[in-house]
Short mmCIF file of C-alpha atoms and ligand atoms in Angstrom, two decimals:
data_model
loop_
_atom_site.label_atom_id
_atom_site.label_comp_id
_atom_site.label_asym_id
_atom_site.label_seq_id
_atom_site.Cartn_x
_atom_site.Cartn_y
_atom_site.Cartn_z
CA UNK A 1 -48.13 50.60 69.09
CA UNK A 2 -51.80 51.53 70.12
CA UNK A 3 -53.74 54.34 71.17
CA UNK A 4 -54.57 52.81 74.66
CA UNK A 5 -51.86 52.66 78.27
CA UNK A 6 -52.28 49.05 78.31
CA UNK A 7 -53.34 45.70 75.43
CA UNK A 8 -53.63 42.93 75.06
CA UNK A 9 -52.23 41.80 71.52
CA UNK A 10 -54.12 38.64 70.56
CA UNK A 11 -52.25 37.06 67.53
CA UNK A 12 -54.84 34.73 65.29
CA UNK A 13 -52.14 33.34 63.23
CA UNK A 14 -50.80 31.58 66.42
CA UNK A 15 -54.32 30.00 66.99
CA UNK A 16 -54.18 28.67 63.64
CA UNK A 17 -50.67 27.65 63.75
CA UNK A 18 -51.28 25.77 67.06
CA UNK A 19 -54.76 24.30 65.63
CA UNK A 20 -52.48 22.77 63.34
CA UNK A 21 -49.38 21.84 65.27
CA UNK A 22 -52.38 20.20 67.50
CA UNK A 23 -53.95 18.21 64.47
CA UNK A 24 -50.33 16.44 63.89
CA UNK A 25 -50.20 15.32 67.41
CA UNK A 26 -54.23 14.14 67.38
CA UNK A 27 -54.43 12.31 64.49
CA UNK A 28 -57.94 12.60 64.83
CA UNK A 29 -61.04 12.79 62.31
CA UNK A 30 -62.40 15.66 64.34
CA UNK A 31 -60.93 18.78 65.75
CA UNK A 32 -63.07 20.72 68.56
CA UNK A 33 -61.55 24.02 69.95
CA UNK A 34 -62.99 25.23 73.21
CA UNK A 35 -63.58 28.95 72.82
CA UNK A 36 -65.59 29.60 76.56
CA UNK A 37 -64.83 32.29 78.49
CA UNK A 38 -64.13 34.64 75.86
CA UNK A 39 -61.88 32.31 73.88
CA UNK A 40 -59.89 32.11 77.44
CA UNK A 41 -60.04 35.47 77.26
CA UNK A 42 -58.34 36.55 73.90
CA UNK A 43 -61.57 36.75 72.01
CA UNK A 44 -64.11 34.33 71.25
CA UNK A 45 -65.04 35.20 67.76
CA UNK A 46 -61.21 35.92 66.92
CA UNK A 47 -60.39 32.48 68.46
CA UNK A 48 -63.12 30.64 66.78
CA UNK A 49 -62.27 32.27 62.97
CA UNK A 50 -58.86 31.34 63.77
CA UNK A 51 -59.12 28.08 64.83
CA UNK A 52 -61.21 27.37 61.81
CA UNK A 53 -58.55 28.61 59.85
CA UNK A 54 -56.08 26.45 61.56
CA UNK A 55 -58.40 23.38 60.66
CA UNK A 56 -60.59 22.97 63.21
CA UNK A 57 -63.92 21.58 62.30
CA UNK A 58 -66.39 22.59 65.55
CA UNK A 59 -66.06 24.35 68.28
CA UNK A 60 -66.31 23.85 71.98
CA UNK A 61 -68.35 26.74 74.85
CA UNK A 62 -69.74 26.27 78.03
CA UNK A 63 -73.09 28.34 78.47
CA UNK A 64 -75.47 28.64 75.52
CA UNK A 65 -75.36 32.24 74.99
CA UNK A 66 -71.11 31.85 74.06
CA UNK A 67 -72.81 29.34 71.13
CA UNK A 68 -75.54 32.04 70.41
CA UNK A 69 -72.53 35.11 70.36
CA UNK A 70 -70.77 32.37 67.22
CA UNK A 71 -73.46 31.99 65.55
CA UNK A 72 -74.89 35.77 65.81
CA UNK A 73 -71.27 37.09 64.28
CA UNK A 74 -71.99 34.43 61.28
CA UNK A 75 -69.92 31.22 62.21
CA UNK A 76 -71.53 28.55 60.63
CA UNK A 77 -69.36 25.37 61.69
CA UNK A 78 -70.95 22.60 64.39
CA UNK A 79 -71.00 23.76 67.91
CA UNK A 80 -71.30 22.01 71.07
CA UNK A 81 -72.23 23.89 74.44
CA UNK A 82 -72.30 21.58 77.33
CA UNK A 83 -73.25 23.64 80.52
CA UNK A 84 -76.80 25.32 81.17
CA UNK A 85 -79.02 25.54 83.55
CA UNK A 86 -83.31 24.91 84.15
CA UNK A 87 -83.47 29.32 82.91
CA UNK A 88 -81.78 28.17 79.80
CA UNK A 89 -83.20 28.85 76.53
CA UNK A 90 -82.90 25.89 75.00
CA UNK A 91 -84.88 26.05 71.78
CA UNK A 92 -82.67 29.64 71.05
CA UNK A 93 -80.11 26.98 71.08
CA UNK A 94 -81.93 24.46 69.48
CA UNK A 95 -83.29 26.79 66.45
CA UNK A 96 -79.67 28.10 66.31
CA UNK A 97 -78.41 24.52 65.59
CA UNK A 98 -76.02 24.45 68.95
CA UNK A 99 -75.50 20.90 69.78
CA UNK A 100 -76.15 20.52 73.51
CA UNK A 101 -74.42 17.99 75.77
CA UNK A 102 -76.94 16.29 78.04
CA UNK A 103 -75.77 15.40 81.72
CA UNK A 104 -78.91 14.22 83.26
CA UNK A 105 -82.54 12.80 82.55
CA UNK A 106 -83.78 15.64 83.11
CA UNK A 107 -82.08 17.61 81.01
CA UNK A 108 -82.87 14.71 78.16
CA UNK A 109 -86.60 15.57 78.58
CA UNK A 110 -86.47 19.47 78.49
CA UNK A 111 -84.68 18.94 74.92
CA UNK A 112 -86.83 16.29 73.82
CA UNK A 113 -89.89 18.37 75.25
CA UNK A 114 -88.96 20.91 73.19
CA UNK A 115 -87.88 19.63 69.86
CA UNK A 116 -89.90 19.55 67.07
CA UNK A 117 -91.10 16.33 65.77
CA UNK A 118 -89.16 15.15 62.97
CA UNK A 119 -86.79 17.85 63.30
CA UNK A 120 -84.89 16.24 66.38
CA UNK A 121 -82.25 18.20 68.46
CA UNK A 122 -78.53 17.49 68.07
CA UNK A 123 -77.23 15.99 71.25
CA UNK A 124 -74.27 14.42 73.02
CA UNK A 125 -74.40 12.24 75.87
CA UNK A 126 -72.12 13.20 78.43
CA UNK A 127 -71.00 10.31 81.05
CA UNK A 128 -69.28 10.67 84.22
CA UNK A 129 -66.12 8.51 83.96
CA UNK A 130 -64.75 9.95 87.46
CA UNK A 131 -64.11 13.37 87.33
CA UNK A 132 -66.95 13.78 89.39
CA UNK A 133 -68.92 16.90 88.29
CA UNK A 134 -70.66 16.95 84.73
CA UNK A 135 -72.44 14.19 83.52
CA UNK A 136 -74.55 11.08 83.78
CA UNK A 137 -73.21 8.67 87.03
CA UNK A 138 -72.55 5.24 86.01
CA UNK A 139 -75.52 4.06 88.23
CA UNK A 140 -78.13 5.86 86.06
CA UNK A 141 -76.49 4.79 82.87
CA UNK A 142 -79.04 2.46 81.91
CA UNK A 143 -82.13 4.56 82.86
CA UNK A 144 -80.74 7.24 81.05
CA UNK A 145 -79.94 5.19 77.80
CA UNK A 146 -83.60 3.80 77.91
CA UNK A 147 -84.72 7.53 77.64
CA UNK A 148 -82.14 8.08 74.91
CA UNK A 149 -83.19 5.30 73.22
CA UNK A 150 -87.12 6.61 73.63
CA UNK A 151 -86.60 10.31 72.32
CA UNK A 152 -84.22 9.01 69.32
CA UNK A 153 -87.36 6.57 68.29
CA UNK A 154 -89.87 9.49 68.68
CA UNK A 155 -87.41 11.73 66.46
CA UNK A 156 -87.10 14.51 69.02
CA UNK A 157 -83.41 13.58 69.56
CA UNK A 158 -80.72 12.82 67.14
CA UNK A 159 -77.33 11.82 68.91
CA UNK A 160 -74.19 13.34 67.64
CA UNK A 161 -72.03 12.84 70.17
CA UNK A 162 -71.37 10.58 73.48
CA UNK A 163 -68.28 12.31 75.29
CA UNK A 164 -66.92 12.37 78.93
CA UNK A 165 -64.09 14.88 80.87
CA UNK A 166 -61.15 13.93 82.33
CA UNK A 167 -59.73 14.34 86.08
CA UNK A 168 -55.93 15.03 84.97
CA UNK A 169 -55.05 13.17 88.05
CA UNK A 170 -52.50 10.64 86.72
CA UNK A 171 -51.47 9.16 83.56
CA UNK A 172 -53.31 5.62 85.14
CA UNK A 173 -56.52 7.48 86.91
CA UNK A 174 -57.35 9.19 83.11
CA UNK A 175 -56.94 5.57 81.74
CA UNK A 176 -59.46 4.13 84.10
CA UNK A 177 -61.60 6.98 82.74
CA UNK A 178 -61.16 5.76 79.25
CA UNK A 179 -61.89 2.21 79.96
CA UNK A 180 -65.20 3.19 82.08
CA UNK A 181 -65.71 5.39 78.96
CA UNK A 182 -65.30 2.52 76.60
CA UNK A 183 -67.88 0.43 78.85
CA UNK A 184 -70.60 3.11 78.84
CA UNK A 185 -70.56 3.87 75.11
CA UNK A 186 -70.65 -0.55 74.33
CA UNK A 187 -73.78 0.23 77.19
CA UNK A 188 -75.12 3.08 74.68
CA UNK A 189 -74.85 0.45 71.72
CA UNK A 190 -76.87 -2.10 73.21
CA UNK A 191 -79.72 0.50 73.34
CA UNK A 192 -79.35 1.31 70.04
CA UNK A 193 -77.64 4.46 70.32
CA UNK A 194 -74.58 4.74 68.10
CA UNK A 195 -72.63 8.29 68.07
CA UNK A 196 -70.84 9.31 65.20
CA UNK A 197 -68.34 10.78 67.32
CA UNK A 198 -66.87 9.90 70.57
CA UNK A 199 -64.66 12.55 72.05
CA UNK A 200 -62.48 12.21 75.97
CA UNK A 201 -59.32 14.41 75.65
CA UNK A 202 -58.81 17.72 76.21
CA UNK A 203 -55.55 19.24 76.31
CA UNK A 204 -53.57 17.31 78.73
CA UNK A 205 -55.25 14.15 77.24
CA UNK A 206 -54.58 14.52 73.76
CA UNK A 207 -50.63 15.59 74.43
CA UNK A 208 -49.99 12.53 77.37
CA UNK A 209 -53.00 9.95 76.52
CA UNK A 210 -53.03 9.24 72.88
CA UNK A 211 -54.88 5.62 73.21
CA UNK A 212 -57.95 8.44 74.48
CA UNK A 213 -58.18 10.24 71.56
CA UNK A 214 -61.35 8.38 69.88
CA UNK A 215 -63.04 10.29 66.93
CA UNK A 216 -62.44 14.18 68.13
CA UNK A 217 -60.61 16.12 70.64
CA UNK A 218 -61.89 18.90 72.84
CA UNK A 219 -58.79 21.53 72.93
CA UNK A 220 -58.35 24.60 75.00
CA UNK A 221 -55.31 25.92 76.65
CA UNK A 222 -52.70 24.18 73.68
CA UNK A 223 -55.10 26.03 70.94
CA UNK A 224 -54.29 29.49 72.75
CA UNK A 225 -50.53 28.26 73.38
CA UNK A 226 -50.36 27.81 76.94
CA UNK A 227 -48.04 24.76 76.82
CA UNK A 228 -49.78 22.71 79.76
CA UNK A 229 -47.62 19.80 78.88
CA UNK A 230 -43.63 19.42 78.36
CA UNK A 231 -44.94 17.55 75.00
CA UNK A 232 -46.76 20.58 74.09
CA UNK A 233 -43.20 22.61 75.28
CA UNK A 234 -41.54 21.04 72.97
CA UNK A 235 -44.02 20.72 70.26
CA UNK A 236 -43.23 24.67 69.11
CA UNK A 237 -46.92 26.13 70.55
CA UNK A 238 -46.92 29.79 70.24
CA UNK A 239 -48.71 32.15 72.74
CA UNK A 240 -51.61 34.03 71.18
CA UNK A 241 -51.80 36.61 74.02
CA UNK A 242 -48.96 39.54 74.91
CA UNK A 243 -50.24 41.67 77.90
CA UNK A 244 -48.73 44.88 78.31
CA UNK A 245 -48.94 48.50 79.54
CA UNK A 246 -47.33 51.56 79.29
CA UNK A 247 -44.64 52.95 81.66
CA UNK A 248 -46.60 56.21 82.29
CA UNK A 249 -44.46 57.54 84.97
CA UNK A 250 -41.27 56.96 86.24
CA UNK A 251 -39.28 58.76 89.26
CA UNK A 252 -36.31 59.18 91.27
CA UNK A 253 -36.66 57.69 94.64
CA UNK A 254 -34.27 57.65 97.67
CA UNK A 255 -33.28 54.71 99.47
CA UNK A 256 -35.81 53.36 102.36
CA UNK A 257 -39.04 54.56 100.11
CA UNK A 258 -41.60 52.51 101.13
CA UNK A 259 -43.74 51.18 97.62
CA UNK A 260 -47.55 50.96 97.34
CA UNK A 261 -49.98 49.67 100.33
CA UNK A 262 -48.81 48.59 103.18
CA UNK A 263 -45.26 49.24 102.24
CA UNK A 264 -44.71 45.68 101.89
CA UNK A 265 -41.75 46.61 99.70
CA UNK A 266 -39.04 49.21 100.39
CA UNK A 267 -36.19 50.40 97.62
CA UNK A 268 -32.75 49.36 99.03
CA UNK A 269 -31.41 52.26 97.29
CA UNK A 270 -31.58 55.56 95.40
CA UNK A 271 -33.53 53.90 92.62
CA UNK A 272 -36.35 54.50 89.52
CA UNK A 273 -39.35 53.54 90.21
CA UNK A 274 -41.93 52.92 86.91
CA UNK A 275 -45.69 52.90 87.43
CA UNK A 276 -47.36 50.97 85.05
CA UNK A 277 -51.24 51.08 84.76
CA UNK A 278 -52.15 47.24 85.18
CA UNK A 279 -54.06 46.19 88.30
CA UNK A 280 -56.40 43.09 90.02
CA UNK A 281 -59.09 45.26 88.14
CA UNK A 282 -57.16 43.84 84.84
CA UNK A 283 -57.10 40.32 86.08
CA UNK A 284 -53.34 41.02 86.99
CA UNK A 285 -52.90 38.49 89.89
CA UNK A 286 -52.83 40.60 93.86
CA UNK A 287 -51.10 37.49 94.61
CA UNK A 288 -48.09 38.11 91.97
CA UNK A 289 -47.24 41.54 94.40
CA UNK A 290 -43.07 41.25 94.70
CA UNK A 291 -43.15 38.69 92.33
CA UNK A 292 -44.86 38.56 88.83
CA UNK A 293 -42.63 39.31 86.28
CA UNK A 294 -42.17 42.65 83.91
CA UNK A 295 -40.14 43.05 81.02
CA UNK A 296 -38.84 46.38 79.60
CA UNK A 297 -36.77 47.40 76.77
CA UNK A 298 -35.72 43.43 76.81
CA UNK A 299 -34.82 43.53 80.56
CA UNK A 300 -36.81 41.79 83.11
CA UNK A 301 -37.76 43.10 86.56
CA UNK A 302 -40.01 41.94 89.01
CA UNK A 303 -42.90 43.79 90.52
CA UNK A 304 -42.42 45.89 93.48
CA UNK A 305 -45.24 45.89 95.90
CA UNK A 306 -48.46 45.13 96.14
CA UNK A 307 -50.53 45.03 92.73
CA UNK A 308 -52.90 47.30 93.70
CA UNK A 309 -56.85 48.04 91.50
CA UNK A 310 -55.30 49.98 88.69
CA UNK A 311 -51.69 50.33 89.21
CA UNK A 312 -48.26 48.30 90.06
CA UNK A 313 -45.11 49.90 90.16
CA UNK A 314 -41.86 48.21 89.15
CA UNK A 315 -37.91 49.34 90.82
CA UNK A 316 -36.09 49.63 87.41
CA UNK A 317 -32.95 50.60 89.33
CA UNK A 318 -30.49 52.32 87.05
CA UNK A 319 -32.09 50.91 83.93
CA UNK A 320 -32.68 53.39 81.06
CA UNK A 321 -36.47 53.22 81.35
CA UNK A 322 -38.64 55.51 80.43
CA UNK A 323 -41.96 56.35 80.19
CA UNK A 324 -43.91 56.06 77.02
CA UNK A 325 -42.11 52.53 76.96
CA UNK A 326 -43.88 49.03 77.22
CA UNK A 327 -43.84 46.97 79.88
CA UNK A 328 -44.84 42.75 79.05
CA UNK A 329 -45.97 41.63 82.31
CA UNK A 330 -46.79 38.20 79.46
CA UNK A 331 -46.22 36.97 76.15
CA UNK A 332 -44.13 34.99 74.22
CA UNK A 333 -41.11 34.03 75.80
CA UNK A 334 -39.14 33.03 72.34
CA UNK A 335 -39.44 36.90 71.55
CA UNK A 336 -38.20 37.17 75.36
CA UNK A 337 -41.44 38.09 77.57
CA UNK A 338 -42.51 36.44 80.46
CA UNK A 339 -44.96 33.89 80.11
CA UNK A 340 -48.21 33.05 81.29
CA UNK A 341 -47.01 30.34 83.67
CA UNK A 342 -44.29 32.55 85.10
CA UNK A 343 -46.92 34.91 86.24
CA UNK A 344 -49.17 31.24 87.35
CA UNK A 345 -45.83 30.31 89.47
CA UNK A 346 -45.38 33.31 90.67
CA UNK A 347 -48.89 33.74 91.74
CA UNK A 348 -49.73 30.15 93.13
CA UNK A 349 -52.28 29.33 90.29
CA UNK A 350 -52.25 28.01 86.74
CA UNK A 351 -51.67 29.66 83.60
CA UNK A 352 -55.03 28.71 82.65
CA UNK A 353 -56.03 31.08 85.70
CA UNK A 354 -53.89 33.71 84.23
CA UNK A 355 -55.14 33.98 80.66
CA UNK A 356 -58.96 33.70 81.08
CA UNK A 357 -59.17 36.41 83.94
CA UNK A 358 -58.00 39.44 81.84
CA UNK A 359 -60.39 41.95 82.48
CA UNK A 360 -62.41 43.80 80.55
CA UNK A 361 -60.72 46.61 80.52
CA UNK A 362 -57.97 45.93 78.89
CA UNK A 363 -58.29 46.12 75.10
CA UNK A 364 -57.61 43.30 72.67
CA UNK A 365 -55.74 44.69 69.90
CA UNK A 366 -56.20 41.99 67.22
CA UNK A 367 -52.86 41.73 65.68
CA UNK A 368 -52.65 41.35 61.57
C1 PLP B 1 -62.76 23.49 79.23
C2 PLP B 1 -63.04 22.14 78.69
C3 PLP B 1 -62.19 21.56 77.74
C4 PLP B 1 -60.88 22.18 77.31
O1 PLP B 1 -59.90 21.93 78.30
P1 PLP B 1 -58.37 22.37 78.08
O2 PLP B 1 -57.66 21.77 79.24
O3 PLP B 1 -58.34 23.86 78.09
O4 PLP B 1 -57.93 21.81 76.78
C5 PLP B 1 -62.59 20.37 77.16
N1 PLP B 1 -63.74 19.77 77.54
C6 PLP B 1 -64.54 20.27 78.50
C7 PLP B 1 -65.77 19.54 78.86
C8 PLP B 1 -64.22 21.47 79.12
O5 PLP B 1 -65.02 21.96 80.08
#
């Protein structure tokens, strides 16, 4: 299977299919795919080629230098980075051709600052329709339009995009957001701005909020087939990530054996205990100890004691394991693994959480 104890098997034909499964349910003219944080950890490069093979026509970071890392590895396609801070680079960005997304006045004037005149920067305007952290506040809407409207008529500025995030918090709150949306880009129009594309959902929205879809959607977790929705369940999304390691050790154990620090798990009886080298170090949740899921050889276990740096160990019982085997902490549950929100539910966080925290050191074996 691989020459390393533990993978990750990253599976680019799932991006794609998912892209594409995730185009049907958009019916949008534009496709982003948000490939931040290492492509939520699978890869950014692999998950950008992918999800341009799936259909996807731009792509979605947060900082600057996950744009630059695209572009440097010879993606060509429009992409839009929306967080960076007053250290940031921007004309690297801007000489790249990185579309920015501009929260602030101030941030307007760096970009239009630096621009060239005549060759203005690609922008999009990001509003604050609630959600309370990114973006331009309804009260400065109109100062920050006027500025807009300034740069675009001095040709340092050419805007692309006018966008906005949603909370999640209910089906109604994310429909308030659209309609403040919907108020702040008729705003834009009466200063003469006029994106091309307008762009609210991400996942959740474009699976449970259709009416929010506008001209693009901004997709993460679906693209990677974390199904964050029972639409999305049901839709046939397939995971792109299988996280395993190798049973390196196994051993006969008597009854009362206290397992791994602090003992907070003891074997009931004379039992096999398999060590498995996957730890917090990995991004393996501490807080899945006695209760992230395993499966071996097709039979699923639960983890015994804490998850400790490098290690967990798993009470097979009288199950034929052995070592050399594989052990799927998650994967794809059609081909019977756990899945990334069994481990989220078993460790009080999100599957989101889950994916996007694998650690370095595990290697991502790109799968054909
Ligand atoms: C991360 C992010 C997304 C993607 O969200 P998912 O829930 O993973 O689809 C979209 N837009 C913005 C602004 C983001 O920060």
């Amino acid at each position: 299977m691989s020459q390393h104890m533990r993978e990750a098997r990253i599976r680019p034909a799932a991006i794609s299919h998912n892209v594409e499964v995730l185009k049907a349910i958009a019916q949008t003219p534009h496709m982003l795919i948000v490939v931040k944080a290492n492509g939520y950890g699978h890869g950014a490069e692999t998950a950008a080629r992918a999800a341009l093979e799936g259909g996807a026509d731009w792509l979605g970071t947060a900082d600057l230098d996950e744009a630059l890392e695209l572009r440097a590895a010879g993606i060509t396609s429009p992409i839009l980075a929306w967080l960076f801070g007053p250290q940031d680079d921007l004309a690297e960005a801007y000489e790249q051709g990185i579309d920015l997304g501009v929260s602030s006045r101030a941030q307007l004037e760096r970009v239009a600052a630096m621009a060239a005149k005549n060759a203005p920067a690609r922008i999009h305007l990001k509003l604050d329709t609630g959600l309370g952290r990114n973006g331009v506040d309804p009260s400065d809407w109109d100062a920050f339009f006027s500025a807009v409207q300034q740069a675009q008529k001095a040709s340092r500025v050419q805007v692309i995009g006018i966008f906005t995030h949603l909370s999640g918090t209910s089906l109604e709150a994310d429909a308030e957001q659209g309609r403040e949306f919907d108020s702040g880009v008729a705003r834009a129009h009466e200063y003469g701005i006029v994106p091309e594309i307008r762009h609210v959902a991400s996942s959740i929205g474009t699976s449970d909020s259709p009416a929010l879809a506008h001209d693009m959607v901004r997709v993460g977790a679906a693209a990677y087939g974390v199904p964050v929705t029972a639409r999305y369940r049901e839709a046939g999304l397939v995971p792109a990530m299988r996280v395993s390691g190798q049973v390196i050790l196994t051993k006969r154990v008597t009854a009362g054996r206290g397992v791994g620090y602090g003992h907070t798990y003891r074997t009931e009886r004379d039992t096999t205990l398999a060590l498995i080298p996957l730890g917090y170090a990995d991004g393996i949740p501490r807080h899945g100890s006695s209760a992230g899921p395993v499966a071996i050889n097709g039979e699923k276990f639960v983890v015994s004691g804490r998850v400790s740096m490098d290690q967990l160990s798993v009470d097979v019982g009288d199950s034929p394991v052995t070592e050399g085997q594989w052990a799927v902490l998650w994967g794809d549950p059609a081909e019977g693994d756990p899945s990334a929100n069994d481990w989220a539910e078993a460790s009080g966080t999100i599957a989101y959480e889950i994916v996007t925290r694998l650690g370095a050191r595990v290697p991502r074996v790109v799968a054909p």
